[in-house]
PDB file of C-alpha atoms in Angstrom:
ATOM      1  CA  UNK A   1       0.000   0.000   0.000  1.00 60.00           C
ATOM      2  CA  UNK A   2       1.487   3.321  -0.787  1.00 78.00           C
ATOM      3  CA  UNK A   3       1.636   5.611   2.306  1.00 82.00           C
ATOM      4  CA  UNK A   4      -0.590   3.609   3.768  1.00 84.00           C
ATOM      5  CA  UNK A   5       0.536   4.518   7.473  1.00 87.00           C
ATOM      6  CA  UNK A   6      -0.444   8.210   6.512  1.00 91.00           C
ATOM      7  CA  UNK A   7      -4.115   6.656   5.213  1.00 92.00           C
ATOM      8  CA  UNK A   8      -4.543   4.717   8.459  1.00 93.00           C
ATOM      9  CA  UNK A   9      -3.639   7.786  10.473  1.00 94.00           C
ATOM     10  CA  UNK A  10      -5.643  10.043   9.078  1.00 95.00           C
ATOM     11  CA  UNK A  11      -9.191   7.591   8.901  1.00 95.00           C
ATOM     12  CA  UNK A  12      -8.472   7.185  12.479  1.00 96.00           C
ATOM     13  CA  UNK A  13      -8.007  11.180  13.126  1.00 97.00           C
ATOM     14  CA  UNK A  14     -11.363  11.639  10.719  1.00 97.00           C
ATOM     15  CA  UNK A  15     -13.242   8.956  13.281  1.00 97.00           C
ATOM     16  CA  UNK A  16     -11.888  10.511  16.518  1.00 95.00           C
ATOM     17  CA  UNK A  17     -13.139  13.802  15.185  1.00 96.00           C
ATOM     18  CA  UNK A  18     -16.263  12.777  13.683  1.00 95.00           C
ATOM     19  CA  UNK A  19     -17.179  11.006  17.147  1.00 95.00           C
ATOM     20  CA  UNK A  20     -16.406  13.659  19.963  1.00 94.00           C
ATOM     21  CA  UNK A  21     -19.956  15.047  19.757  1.00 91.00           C
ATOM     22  CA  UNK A  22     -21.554  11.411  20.245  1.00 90.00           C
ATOM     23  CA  UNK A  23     -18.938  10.766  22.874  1.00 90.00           C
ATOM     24  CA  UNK A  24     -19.511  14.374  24.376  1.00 89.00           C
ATOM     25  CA  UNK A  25     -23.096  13.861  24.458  1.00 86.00           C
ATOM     26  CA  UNK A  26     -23.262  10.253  25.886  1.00 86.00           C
ATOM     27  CA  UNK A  27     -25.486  10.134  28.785  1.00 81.00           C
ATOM     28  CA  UNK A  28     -26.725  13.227  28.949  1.00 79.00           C
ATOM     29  CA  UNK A  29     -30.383  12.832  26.942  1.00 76.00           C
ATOM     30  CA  UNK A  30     -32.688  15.603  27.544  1.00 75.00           C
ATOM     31  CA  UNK A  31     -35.699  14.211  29.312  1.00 75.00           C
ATOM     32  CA  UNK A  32     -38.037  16.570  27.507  1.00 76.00           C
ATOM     33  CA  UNK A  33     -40.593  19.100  28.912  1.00 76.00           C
ATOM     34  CA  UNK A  34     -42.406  18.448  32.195  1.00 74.00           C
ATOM     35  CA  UNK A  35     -46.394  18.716  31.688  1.00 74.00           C
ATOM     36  CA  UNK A  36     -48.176  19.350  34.522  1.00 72.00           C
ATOM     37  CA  UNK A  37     -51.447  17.266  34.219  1.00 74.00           C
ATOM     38  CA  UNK A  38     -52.301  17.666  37.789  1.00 74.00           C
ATOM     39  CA  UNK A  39     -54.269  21.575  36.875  1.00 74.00           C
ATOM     40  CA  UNK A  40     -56.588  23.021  39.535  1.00 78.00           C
ATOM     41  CA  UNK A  41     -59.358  22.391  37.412  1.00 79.00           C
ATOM     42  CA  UNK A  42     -58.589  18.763  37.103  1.00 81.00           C
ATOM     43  CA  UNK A  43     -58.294  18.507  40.889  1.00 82.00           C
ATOM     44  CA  UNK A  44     -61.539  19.750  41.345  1.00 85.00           C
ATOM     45  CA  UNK A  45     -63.439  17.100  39.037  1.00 82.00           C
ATOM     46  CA  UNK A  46     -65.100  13.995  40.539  1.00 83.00           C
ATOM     47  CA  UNK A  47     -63.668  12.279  37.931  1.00 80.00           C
ATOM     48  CA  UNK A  48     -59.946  12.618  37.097  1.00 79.00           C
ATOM     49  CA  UNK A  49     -60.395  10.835  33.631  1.00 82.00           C
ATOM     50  CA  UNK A  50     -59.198  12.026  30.396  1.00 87.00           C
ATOM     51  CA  UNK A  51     -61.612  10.892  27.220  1.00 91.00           C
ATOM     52  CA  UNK A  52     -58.898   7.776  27.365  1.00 92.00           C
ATOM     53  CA  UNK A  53     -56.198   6.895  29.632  1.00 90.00           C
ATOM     54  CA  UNK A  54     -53.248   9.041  30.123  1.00 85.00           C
ATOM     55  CA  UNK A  55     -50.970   6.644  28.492  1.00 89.00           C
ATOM     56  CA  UNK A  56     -52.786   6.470  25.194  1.00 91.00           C
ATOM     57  CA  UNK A  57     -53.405   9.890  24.828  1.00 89.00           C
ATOM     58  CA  UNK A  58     -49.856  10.679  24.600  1.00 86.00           C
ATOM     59  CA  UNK A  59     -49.321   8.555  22.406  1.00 90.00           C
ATOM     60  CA  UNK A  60     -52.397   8.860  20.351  1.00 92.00           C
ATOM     61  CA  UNK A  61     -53.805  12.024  20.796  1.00 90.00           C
ATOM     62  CA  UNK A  62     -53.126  13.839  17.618  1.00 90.00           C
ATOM     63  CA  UNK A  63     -54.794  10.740  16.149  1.00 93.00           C
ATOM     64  CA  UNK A  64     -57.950  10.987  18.291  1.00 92.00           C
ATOM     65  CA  UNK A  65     -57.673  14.686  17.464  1.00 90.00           C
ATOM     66  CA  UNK A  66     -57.985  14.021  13.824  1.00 90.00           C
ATOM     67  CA  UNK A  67     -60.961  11.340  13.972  1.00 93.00           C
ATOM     68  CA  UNK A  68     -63.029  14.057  15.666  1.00 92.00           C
ATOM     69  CA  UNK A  69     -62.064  16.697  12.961  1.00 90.00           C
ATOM     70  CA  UNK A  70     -63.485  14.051  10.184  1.00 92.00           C
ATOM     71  CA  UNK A  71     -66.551  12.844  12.642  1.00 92.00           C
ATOM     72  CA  UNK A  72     -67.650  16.536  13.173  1.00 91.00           C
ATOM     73  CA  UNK A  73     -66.807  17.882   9.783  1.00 89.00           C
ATOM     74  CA  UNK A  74     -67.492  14.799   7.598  1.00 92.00           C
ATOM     75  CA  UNK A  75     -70.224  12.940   9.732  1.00 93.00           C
ATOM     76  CA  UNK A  76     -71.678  15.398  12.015  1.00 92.00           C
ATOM     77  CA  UNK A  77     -71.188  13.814  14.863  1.00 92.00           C
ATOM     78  CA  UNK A  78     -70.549  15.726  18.056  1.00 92.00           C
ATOM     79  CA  UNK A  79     -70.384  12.876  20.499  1.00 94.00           C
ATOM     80  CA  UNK A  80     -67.761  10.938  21.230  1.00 93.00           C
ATOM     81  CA  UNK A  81     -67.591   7.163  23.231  1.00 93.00           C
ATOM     82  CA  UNK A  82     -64.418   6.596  24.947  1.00 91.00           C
ATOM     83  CA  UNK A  83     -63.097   3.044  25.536  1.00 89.00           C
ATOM     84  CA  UNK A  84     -64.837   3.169  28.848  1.00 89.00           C
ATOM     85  CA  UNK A  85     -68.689   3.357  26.951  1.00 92.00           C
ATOM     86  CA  UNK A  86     -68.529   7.111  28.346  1.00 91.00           C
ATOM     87  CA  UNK A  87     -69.774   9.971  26.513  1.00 92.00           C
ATOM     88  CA  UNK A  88     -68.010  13.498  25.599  1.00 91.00           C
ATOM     89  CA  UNK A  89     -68.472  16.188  23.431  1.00 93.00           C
ATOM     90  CA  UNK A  90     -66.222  16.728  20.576  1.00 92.00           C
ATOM     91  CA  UNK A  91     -64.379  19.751  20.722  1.00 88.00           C
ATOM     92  CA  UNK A  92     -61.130  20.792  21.308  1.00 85.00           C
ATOM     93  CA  UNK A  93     -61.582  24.064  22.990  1.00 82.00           C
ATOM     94  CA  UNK A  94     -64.966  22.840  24.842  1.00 84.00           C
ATOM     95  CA  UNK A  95     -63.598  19.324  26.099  1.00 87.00           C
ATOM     96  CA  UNK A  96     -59.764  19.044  25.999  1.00 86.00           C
ATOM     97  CA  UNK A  97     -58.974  22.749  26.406  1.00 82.00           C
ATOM     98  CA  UNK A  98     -61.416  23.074  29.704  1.00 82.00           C
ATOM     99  CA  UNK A  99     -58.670  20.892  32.158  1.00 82.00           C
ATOM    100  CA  UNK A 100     -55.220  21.501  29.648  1.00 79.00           C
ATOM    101  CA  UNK A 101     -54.297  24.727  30.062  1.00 72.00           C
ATOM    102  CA  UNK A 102     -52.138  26.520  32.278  1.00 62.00           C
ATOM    103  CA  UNK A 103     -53.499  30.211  31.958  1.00 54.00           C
ATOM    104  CA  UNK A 104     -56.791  28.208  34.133  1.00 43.00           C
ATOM    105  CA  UNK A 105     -53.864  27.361  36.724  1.00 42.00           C
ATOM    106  CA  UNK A 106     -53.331  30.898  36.760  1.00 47.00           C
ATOM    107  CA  UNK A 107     -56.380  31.992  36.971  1.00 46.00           C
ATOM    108  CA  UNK A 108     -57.498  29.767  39.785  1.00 42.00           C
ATOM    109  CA  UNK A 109     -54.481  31.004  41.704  1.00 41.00           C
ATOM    110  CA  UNK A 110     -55.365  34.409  40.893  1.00 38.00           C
ATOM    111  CA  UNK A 111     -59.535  34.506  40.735  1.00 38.00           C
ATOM    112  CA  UNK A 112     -59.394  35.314  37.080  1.00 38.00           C
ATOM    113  CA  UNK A 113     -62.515  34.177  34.603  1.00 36.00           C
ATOM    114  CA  UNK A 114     -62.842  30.346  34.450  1.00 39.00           C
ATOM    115  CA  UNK A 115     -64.108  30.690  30.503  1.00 35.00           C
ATOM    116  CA  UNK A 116     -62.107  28.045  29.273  1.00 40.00           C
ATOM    117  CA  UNK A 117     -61.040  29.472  26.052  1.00 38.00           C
ATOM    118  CA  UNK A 118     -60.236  32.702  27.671  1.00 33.00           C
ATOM    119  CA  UNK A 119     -57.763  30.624  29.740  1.00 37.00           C
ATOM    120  CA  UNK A 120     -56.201  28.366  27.255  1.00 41.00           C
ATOM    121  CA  UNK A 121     -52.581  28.910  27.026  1.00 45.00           C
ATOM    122  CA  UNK A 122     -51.105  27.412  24.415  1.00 52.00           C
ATOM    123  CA  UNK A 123     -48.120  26.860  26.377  1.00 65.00           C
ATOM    124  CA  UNK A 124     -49.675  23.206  27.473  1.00 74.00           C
ATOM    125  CA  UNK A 125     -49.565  22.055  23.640  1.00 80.00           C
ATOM    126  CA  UNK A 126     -46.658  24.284  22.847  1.00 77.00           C
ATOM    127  CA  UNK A 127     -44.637  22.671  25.611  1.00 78.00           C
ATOM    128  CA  UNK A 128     -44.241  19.200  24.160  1.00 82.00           C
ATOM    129  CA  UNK A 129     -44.950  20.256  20.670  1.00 82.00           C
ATOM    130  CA  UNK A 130     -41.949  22.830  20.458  1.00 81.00           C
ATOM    131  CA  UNK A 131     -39.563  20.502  22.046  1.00 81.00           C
ATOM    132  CA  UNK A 132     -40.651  17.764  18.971  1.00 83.00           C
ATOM    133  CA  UNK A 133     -40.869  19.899  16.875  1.00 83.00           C
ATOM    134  CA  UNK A 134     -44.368  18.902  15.824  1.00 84.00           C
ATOM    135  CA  UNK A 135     -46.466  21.956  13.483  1.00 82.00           C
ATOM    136  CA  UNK A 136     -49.854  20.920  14.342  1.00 80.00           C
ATOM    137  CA  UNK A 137     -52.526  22.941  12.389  1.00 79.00           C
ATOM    138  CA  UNK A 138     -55.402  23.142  15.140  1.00 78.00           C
ATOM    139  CA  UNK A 139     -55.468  26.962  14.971  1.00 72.00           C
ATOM    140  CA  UNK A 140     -55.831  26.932  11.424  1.00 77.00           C
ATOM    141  CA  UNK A 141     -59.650  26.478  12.168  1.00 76.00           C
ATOM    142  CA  UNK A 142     -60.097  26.699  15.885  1.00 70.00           C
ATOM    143  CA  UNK A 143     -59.676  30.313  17.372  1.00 68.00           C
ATOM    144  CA  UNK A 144     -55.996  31.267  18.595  1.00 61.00           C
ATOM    145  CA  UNK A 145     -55.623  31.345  22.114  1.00 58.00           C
ATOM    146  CA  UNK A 146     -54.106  34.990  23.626  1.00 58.00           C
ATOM    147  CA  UNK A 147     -50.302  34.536  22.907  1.00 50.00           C
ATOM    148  CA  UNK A 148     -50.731  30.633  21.662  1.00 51.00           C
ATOM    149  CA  UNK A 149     -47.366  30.575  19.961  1.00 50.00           C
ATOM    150  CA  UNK A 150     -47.707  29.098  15.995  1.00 50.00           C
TER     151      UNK A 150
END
């Protein structure tokens, strides 16, 4: 091999450079936002149920999001069964807005108006979304929240 101790020196330089960032960055994974999904307004319901488990709506909730877009546009249905055989209106602002927000934490705090869509921040969405990166297009037909951040 011609110069090949100059070859093997230099792939290994190139691979200890191109690996000090994974090396750098071993073990120290961002854990991602904390969501709070313990709100004053939750607390104060007899039932501390979402419209499914907490698990599955984290995992599935853009997808439940986007069946009741196509049930209430497509079908006009505005009642939705859970899993559980229990009922709840479809709406974003009206059902999942009324307990995820934290401008209602605020305003419990702080005896502001309980109108849920006065309250909704869009900081609960924006929280996880942002960190994702995740452009979801709810406020393209639901009204804006004060300050919800595109």
């Amino acid at each position: 091999m011609y110069k090949g101790g100059k070859i093997i020196v230099s792939l290994i330089i190139f691979i200890g450079i191109f690996t000090i960032p994974f090396f750098y960055n071993m073990g120290k994974a961002n854990a991602g936002p904390d969501i709070n999904l313990n709100s004053p307004v939750i607390q104060q319901l007899a039932d501390k149920q979402c419209v499914e488990p907490t698990e599955f709506m984290r995992a599935n909730h853009m997808q439940i999001l986007s069946q009741w877009r196509e049930e209430v546009v497509r079908n006009g249905q505005s009642v939705y069964v859970n899993s559980q055989g229990k009922s709840f209106e479809i709406s974003l602002q009206n059902t999942c807005l009324k307990c995820h927000t934290t401008e209602a934490e605020k305003a419990a705090k702080t005896g502001g108006t309980s109108n849920s869509a006065v309250n909704a921040s869009p900081q609960f969405c924006a929280s996880c979304h942002v960190y994702t990166a995740v452009n979801p297009n709810c406020w393209d037909c639901h009204f804006e929240p004060k300050g919800a951040m595109k």
